[in-house]
Tab-separated table of C-alpha atoms in Angstrom:
chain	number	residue	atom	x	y	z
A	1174	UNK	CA	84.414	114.622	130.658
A	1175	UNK	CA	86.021	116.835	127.809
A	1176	UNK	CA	85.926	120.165	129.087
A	1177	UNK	CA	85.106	122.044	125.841
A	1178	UNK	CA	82.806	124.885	125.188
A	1179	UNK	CA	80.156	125.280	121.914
A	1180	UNK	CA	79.674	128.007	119.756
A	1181	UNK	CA	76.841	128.529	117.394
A	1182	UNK	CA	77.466	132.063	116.028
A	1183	UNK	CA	78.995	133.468	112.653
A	1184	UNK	CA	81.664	135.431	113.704
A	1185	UNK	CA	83.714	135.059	116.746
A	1186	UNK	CA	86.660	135.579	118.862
A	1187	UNK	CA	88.210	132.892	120.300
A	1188	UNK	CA	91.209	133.172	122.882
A	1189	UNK	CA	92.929	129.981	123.327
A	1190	UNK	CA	95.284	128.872	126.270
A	1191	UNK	CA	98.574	127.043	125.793
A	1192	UNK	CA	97.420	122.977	124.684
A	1193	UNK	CA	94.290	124.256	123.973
A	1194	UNK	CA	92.321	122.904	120.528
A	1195	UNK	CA	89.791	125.082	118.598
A	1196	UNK	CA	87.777	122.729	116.304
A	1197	UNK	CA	85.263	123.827	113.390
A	1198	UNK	CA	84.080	122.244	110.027
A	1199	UNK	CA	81.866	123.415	107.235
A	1200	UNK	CA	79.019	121.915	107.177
A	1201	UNK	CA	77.398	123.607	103.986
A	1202	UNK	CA	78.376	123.729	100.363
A	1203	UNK	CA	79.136	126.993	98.726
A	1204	UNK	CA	79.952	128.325	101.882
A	1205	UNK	CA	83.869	129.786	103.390
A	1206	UNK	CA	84.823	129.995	107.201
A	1207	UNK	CA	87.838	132.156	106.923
A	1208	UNK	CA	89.792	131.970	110.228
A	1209	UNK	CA	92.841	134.867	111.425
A	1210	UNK	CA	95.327	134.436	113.688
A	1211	UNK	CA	95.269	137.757	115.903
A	1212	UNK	CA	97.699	137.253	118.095
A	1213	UNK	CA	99.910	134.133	119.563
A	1214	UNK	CA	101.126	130.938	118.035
A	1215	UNK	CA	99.152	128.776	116.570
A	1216	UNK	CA	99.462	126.012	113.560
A	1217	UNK	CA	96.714	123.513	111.892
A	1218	UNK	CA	98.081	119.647	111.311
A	1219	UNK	CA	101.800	120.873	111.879
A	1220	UNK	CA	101.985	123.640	109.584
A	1221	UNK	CA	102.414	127.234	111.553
A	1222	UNK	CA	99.764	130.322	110.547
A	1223	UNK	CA	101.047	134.054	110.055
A	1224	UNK	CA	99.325	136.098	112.001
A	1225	UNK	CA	96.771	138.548	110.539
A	1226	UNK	CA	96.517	136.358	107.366
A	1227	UNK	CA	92.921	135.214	106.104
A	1228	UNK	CA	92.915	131.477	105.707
A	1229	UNK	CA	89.809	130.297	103.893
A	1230	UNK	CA	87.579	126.919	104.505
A	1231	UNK	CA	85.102	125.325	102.025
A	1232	UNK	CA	83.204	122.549	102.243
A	1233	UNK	CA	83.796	119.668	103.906
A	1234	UNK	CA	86.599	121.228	105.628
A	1235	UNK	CA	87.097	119.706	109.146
A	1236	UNK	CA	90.248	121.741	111.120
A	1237	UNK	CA	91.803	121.580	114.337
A	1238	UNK	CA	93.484	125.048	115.194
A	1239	UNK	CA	96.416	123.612	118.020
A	1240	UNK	CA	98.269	126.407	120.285
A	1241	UNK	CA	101.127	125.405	122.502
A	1242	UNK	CA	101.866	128.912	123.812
A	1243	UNK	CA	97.976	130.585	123.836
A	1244	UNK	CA	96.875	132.781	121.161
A	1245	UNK	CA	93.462	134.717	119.625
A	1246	UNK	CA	91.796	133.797	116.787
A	1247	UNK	CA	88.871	134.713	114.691
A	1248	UNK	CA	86.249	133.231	112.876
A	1249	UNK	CA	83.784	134.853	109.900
A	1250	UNK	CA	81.222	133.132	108.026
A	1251	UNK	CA	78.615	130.385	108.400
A	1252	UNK	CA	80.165	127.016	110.105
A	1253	UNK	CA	79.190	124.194	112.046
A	1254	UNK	CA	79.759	123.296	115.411
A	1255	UNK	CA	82.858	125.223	116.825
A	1256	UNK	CA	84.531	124.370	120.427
A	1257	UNK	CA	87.661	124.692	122.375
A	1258	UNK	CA	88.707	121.774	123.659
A	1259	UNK	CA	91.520	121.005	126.228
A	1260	UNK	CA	91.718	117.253	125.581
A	1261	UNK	CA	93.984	116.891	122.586
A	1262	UNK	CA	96.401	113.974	121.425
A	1263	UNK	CA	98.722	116.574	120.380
A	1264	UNK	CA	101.694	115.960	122.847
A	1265	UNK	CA	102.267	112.222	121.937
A	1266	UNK	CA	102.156	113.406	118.458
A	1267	UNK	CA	104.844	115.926	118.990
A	1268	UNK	CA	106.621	112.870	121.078
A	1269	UNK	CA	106.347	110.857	118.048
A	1270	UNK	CA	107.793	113.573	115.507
A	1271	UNK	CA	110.961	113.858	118.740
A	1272	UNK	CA	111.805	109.685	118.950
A	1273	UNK	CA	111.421	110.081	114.737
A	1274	UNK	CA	113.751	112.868	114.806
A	1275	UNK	CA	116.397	111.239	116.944
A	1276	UNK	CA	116.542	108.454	114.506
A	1277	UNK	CA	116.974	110.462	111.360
A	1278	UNK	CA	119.718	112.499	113.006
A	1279	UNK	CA	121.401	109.230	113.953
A	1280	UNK	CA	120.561	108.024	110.617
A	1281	UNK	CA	122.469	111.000	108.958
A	1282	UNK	CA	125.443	110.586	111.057
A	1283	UNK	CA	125.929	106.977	110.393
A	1284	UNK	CA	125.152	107.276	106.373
A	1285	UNK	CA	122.198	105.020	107.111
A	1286	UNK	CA	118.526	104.847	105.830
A	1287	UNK	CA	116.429	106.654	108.167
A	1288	UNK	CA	112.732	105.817	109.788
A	1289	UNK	CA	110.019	103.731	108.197
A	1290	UNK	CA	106.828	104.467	109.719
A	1291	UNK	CA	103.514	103.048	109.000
A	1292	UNK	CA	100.491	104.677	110.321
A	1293	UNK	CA	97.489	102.252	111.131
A	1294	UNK	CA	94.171	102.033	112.689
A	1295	UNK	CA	90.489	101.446	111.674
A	1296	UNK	CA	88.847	104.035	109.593
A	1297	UNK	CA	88.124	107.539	110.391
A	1298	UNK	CA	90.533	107.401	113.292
A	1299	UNK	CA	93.076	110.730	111.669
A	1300	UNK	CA	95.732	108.356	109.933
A	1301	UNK	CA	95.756	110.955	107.202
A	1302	UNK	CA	95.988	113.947	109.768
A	1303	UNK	CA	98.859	112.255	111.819
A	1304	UNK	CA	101.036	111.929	108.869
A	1305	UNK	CA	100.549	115.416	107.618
A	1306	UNK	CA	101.664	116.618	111.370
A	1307	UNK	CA	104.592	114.355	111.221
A	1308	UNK	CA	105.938	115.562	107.584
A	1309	UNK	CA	105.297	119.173	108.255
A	1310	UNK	CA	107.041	118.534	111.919
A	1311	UNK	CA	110.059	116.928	110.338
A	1312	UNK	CA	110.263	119.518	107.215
A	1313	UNK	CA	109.695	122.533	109.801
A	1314	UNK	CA	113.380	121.471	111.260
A	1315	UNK	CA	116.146	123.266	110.457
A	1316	UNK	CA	118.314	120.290	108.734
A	1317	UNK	CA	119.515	120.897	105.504
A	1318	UNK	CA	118.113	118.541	102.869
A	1319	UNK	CA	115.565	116.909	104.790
A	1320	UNK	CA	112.871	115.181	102.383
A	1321	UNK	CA	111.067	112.493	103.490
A	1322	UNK	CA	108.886	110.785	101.316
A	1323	UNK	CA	104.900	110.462	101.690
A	1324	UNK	CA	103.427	106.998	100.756
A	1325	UNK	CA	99.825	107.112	100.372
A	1326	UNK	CA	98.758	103.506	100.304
A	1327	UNK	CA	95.112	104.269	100.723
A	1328	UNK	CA	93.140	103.859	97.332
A	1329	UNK	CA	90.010	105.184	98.785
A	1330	UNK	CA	90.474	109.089	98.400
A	1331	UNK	CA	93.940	109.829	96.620
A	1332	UNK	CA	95.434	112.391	98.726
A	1333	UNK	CA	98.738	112.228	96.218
A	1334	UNK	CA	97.046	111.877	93.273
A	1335	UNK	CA	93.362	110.970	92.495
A	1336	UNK	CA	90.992	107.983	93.596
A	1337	UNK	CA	92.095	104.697	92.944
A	1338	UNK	CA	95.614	105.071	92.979
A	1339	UNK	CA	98.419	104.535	95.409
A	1340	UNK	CA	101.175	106.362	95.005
A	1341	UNK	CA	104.713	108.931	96.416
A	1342	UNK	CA	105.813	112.094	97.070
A	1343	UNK	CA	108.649	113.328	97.686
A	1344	UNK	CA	108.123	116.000	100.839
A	1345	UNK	CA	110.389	119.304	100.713
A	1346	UNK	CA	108.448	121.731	102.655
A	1347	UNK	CA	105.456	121.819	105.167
A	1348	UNK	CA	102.089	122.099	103.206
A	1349	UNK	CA	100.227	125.180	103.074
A	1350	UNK	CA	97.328	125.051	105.674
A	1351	UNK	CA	94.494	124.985	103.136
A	1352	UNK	CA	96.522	122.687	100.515
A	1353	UNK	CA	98.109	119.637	100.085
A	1354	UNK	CA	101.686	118.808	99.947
A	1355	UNK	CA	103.685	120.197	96.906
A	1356	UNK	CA	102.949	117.114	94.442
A	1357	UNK	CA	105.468	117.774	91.639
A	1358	UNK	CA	106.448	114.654	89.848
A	1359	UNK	CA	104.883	111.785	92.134
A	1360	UNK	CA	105.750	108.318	91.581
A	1361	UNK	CA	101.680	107.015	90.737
A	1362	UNK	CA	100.068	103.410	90.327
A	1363	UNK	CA	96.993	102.536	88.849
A	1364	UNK	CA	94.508	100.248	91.194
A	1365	UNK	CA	91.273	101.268	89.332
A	1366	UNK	CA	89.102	100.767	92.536
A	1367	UNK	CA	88.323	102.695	95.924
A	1368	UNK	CA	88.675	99.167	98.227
A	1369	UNK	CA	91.707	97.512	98.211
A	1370	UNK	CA	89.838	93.976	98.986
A	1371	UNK	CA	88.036	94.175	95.222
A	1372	UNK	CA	91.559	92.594	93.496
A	1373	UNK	CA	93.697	92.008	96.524
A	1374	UNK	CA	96.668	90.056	94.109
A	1375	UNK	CA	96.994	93.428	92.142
A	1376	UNK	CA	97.160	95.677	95.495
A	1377	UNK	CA	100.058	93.149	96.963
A	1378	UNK	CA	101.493	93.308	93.576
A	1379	UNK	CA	101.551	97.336	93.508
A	1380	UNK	CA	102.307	97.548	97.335
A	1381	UNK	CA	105.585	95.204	96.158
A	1382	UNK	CA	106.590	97.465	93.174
A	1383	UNK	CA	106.141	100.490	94.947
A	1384	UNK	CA	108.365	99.774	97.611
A	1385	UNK	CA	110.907	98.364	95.396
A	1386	UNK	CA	111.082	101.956	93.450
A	1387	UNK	CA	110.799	103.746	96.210
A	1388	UNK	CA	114.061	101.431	97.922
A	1389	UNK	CA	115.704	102.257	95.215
A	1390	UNK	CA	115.403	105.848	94.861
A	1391	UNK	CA	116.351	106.229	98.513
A	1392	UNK	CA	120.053	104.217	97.648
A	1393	UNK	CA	120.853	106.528	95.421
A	1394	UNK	CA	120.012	109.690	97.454
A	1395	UNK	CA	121.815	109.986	100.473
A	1396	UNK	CA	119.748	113.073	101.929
A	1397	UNK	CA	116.200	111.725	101.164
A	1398	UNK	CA	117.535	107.741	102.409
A	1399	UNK	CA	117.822	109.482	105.976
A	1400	UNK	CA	114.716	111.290	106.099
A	1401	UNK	CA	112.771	108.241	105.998
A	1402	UNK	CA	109.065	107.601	105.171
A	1403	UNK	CA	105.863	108.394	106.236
A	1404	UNK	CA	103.142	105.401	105.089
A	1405	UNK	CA	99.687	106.201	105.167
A	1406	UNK	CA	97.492	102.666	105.285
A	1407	UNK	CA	93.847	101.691	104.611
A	1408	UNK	CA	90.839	101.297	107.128
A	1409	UNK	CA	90.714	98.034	106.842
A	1410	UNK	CA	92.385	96.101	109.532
A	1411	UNK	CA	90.476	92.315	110.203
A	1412	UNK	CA	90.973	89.454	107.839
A	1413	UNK	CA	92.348	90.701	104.726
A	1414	UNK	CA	92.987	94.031	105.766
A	1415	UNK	CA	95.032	93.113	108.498
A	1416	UNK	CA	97.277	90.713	105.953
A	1417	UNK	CA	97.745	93.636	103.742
A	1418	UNK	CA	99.035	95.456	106.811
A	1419	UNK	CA	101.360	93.089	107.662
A	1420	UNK	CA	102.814	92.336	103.848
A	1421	UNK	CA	103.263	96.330	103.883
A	1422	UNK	CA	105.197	96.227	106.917
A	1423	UNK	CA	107.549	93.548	105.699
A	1424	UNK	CA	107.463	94.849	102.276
A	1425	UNK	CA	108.723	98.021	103.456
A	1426	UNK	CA	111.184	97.022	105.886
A	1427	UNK	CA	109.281	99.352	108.370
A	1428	UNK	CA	110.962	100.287	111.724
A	1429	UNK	CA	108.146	101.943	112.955
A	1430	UNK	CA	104.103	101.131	113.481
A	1431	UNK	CA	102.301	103.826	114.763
A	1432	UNK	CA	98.699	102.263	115.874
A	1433	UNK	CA	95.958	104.814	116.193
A	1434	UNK	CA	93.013	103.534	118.791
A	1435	UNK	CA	92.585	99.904	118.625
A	1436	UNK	CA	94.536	97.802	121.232
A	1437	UNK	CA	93.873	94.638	119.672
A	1438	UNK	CA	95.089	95.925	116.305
A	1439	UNK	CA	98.470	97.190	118.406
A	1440	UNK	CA	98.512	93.771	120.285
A	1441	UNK	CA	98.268	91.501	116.738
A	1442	UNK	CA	100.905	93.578	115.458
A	1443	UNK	CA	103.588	92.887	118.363
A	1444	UNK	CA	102.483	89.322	118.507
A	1445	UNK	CA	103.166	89.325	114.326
A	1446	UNK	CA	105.950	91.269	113.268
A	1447	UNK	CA	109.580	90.862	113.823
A	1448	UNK	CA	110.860	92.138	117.493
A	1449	UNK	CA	112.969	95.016	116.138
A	1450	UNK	CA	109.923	96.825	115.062
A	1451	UNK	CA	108.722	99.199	117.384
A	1452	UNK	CA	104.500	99.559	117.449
A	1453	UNK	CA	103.113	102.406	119.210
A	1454	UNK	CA	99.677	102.745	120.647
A	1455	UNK	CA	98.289	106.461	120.231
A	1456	UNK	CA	95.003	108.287	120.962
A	1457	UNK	CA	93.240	109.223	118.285
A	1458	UNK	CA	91.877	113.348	118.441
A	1459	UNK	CA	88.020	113.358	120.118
A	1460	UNK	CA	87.894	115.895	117.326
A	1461	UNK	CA	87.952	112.905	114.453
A	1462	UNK	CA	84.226	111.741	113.126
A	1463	UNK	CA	83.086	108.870	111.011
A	1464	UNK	CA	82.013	110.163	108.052
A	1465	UNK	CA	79.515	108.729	105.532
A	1466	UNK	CA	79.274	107.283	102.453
A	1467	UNK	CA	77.936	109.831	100.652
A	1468	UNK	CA	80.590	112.407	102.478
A	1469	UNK	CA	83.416	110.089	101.166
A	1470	UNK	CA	81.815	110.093	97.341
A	1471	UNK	CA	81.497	113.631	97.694
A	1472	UNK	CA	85.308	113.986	98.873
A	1473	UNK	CA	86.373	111.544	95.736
A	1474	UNK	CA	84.559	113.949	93.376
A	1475	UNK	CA	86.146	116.903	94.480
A	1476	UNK	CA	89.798	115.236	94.589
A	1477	UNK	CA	89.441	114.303	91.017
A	1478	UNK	CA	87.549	117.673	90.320
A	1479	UNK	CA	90.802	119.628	92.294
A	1480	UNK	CA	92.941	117.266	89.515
A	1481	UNK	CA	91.346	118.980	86.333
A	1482	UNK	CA	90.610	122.101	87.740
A	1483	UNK	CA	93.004	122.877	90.320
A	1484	UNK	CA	91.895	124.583	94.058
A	1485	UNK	CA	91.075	128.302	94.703
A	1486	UNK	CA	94.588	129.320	95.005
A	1487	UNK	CA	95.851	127.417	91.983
A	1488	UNK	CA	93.197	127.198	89.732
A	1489	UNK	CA	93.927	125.354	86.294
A	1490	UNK	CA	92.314	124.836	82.971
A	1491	UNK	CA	91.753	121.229	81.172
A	1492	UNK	CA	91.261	120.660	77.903
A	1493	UNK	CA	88.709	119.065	75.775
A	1494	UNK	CA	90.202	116.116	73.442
A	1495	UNK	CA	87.700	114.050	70.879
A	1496	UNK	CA	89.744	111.087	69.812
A	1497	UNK	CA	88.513	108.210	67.973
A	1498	UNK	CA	87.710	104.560	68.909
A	1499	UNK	CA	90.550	102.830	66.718
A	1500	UNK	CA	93.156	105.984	68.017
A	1501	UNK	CA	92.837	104.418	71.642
A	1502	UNK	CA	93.992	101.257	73.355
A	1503	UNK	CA	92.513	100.396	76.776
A	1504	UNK	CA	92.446	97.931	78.780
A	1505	UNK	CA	91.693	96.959	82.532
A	1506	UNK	CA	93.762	95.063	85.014
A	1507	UNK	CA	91.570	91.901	86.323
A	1508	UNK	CA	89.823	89.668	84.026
A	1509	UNK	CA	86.420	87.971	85.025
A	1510	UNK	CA	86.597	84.769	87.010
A	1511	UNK	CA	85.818	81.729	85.644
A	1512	UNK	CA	84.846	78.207	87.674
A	1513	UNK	CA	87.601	76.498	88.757
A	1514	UNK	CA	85.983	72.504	86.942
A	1515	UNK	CA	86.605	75.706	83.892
A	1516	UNK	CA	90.222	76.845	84.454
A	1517	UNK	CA	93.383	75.643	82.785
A	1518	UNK	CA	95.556	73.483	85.044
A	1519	UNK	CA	98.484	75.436	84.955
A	1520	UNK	CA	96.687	78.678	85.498
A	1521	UNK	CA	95.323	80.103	89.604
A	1522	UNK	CA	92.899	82.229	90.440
A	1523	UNK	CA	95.137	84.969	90.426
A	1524	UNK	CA	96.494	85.036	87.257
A	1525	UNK	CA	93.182	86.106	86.208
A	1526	UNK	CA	93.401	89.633	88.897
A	1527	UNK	CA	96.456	90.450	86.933
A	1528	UNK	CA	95.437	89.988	83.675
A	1529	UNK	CA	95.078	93.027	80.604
A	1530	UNK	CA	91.454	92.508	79.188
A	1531	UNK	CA	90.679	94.602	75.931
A	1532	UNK	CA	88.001	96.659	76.519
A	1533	UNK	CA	86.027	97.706	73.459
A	1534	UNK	CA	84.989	101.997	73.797
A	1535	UNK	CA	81.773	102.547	73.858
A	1536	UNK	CA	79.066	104.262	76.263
A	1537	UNK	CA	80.326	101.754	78.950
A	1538	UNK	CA	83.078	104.200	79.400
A	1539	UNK	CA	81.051	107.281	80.004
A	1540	UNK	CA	82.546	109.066	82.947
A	1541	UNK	CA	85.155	107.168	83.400
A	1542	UNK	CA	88.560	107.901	84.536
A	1543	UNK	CA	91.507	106.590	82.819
A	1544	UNK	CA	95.213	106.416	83.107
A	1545	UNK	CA	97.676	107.003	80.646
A	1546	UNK	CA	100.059	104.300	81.406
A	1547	UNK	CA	104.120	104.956	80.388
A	1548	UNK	CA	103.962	101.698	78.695
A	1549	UNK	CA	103.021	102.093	75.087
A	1550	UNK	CA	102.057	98.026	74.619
A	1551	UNK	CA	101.175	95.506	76.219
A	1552	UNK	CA	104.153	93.509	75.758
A	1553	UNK	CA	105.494	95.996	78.004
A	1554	UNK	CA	105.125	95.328	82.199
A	1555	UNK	CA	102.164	97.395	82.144
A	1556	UNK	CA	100.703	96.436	85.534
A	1557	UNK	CA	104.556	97.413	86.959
A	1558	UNK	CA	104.931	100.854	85.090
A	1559	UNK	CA	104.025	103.762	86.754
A	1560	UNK	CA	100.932	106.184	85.214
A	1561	UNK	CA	102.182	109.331	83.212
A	1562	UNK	CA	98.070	110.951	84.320
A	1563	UNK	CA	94.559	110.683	83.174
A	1564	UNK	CA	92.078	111.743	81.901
A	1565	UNK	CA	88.214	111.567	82.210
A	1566	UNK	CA	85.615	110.781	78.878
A	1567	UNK	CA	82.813	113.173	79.799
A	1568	UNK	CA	81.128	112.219	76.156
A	1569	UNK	CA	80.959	108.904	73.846
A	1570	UNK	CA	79.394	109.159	70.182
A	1571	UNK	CA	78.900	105.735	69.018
A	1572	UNK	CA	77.522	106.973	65.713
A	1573	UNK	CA	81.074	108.736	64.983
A	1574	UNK	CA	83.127	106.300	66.542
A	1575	UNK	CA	84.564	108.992	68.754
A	1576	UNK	CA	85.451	109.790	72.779
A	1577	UNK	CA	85.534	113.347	74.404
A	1578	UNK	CA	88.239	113.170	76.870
A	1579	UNK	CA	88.853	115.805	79.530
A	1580	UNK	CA	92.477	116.045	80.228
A	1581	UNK	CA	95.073	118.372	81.482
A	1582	UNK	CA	96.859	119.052	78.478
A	1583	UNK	CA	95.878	120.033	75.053
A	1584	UNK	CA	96.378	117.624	71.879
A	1585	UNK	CA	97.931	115.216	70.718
A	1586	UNK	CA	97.259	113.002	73.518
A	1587	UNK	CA	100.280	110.519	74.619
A	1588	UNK	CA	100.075	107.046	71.751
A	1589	UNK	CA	100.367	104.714	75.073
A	1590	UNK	CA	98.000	102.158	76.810
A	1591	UNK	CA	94.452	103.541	78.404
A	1592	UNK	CA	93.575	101.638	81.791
A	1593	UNK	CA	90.392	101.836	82.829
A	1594	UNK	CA	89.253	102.851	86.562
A	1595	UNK	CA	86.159	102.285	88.142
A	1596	UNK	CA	86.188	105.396	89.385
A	1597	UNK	CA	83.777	108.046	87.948
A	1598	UNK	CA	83.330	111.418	87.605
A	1599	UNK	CA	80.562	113.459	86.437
A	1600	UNK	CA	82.244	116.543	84.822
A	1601	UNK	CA	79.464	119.150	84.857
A	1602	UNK	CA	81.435	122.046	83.699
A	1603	UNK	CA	82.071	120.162	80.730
C-alpha cells in the first residue's frame, strides 16, 4: 500500500522527510500553483530549487517535488490532487546517474566516447522525466566541460523542437525547473507526423542520419564525445515499434538500455541485442498517469504555441509574412501508394515514403506547419538536410494568390524548400 496522504486545499504547508515525494498537477487552464521552498533541500526532475523563490505552474503541469535530506514547502493557488508519497523510484534513478557517471569519468581518462543510453518503455511510463533527471544529474557535477547531448527521438510532442520532428541538443547546464533545456542551435529533422508508424522508411532513414551527424560531431569534440548521450524513444514497443527500438540501438552504438516497467520489453531486449549492452529494468514513479488524447493535442498546441510565442519567462514576438503562391516551393516527404500489378519493376514500396511530391498552395494548407529546409532545391538531399525552422500559414487567399505565414522572424523569408507537416496549429492570436 503507498503510504501517501491527500490534500484538497489551496494553500498549504507541506513538511517533507528525507526520500519523501510531494506530487501536484494543474488540473485547470488559466490557472498557476506557485510552489516555495521554505526550508531544506529539495529539487524537481534533477534540477535543485533556491529556497524562498516562487516557482510558478500552469496548466497541464504535472511535478514531483523529491527531498533527500527533508525540507518545507508551500503551495498557493488552485491545484489538483496533492500528496506526499514515500514510495518513489528516485534511488535507482540516482543509481543510474552513479554507474553513468563512472563510465564517463573512465571515458575521459581513456580519451574514449562516453555512455549511450536509450531510455524505453510503453507510453506514459516517465521516459521523458528520467532523461531530464539524468542530464541535469550529470550537468549538476562538478567536471569541467561536461555536455552531453539530448536525443529526442519521439515525434509525438517535440520536447527539442516542435511536433513532428526528431531532433539534438547539446546539454550545458541543468534546466530551469519550469523550462526546458537551453535549446540554442539544435540539430532538427523534419518527420511531418506525430506517430512514427505513419512512414516508418522515412523515420529509419532520419533515425540513420541523425546518428551519423551526431557520431560525427562527437569525433571531433573530445569533451562532449565523453559525456555521452541521453536518447529519449517512442511509446511504441510491439511489432514495429519494437523494430524501431532495436535499429536505434544498433544505429547508435548504444551501451546502455534503460527499460522503464515492462519485463517482457527488458527480456526481448537481452534476448536481441548484442551481449555487451547492458539493459536495465527500472520502476516507473506511481506518480506517472496515462494521459489522453485530447491532453496530448492540447500539449502539441502549446509546444508549437511556446515556439512562436515563447513561455512566461521568455516571452517572444512572431511576425506576420504574406508571400505569394509562385514565391514558395513546398513539398512533402511520402508520395501516395500505388498497387503493386501498378508499380514500376525497378521501383519498392518504399521508394514511394521517401519521395518529394509538389504540393500546389492553396486552402489545403491552412494551419499548417512547415519547415524551412537548408536545402534550397530539390536536387539537393533534402530528406538528409537538417530544418533551418518553420513557420505556420494562419491565412490562404486564393483570390490573390497569396499565404499569411506566422514565423519567427520578420521578412524576407529564407528562398529554400517548404515541407509540409501534418501537424496543425490554430493560431488564434493571429
Amino acid at each position: 500500500m503507498s503510504e501517501s496522504t491527500q490534500f484538497q486545499i489551496e494553500d498549504q504547508e507541506f513538511q517533507l522527510k528525507p526520500d519523501d515525494e510531494l506530487r501536484f498537477e494543474v488540473e485547470k487552464k488559466n490557472e498557476t500553483v506557485v510552489l516555495e521552498l521554505k526550508t531544506g533541500y529539495a529539487e524537481i526532475f534533477g534540477a535543485e530549487l533556491v529556497q524562498n523563490k516562487l516557482y510558478k505552474f500552469y496548466f497541464g503541469a504535472k511535478i514531483a517535488v523529491f527531498t533527500w535530506q527533508g525540507c518545507s514547502l508551500k503551495l498557493r493557488g488552485k491545484k489538483g490532487i496533492s500528496y506526499i508519497s514515500k514510495e518513489t523510484p528516485m534511488l535507482s534513478y540516482l543509481n543510474c546517474h552513479a554507474s553513468l557517471e563512472q563510465l564517463r569519468v573512465k571515458s575521459e581518462k581513456e580519451m574514449k566516447r562516453g555512455p549511450v543510453t536509450m531510455v524505453v518503455g510503453p507510453t506514459d511510463v516517465g521516459k521523458s522525466t528520467l532523461c531530464r533527471i539524468l542530464l541535469n544529474y550529470s550537468t549538476r557535477m562538478n567536471a569541467p566541460g561536461r555536455r552531453p547531448i539530448y536525443v529526442d527521438l519521439d515525434p509525438c510532442q517535440g520536447q527539442i523542437s516542435v511536433p513532428g520532428t526528431i531532433g539534438a541538443v547539446m546539454v550545458e547546464r541543468p534546466a530551469e525547473v519550469n523550462e526546458s533545456f537551453s535549446q540554442a542551435a539544435p540539430l532538427v529533422y523534419h518527420y511531418g507526423h506525430t506517430k512514427m508508424g505513419i512512414n516508418s522508411t522515412l523515420y529509419n532513414t532520419l533515425i540513420s542520419r541523425i546518428a551519423k551527424v551526431i557520431h560525427q560531431r562527437m569525433d571531433e569534440n573530445p569533451r562532449i564525445n565523453c559525456s555521452g548521450l541521453i536518447i529519449n524513444t517512442c511509446g511504441r514497443v510491439k511489432g514495429e515499434g519494437y523494430q524501431h527500438l532495436t535499429h536505434i540501438a544498433l544505429t547508435f552504438e548504444v551501451d546502455v538500455i534503460l527499460v522503464l516497467d515492462q519485463e517482457r520489453l527488458y527480456n526481448e531486449l537481452v534476448r536481441d541485442l548484442p551481449v555487451f549492452v547492458k539493459v536495465v529494468l527500472l520502476p516507473k514513479s506511481r506518480g506517472v498517469v496515462e494521459k489522453s488524447n485530447k491532453f496530448r493535442l492540447e500539449g502539441r498546441e502549446a509546444r508549437i504555441r511556446e515556439f512562436f510565442y515563447g513561455s512566461p519567462r521568455n516571452v517572444l514576438h512572431p511576425h506576420t509574412c504574406v508571400v505569394r503562391f509562385s514565391n514558395i516551393k513546398v513539398y512533402r516527404i511520402g508520395a501516395p501508394p500505388i498497387p503493386n500489378v501498378l508499380m514500376p519493376l525497378d521501383m519498392q514500396k518504399t521508394d514511394f515514403e521517401t519521395k518529394l511530391e509538389r504540393v500546389t498552395p492553396g486552402p489545403n494548407m491552412m494551419y499548417h506547419v512547415l519547415a524551412l529546409s537548408f536545402s534550397k532545391t530539390v536536387e539537393e538531399d533534402v530528406i538528409r538536410n537538417s530544418v533551418a525552422g518553420f513557420v505556420c500559414v494562419t491565412n490562404v487567399d486564393t483570390s490573390q494568390q497569396m499565404l499569411t505565414l506566422l514565423s519567427p522572424q520578420p521578412k524576407p523569408l529564407p528562398e529554400t524548400i517548404y515541407l509540409m507537416s501534418d501537424v496543425q496549429f490554430n493560431d488564434n492570436n493571429a
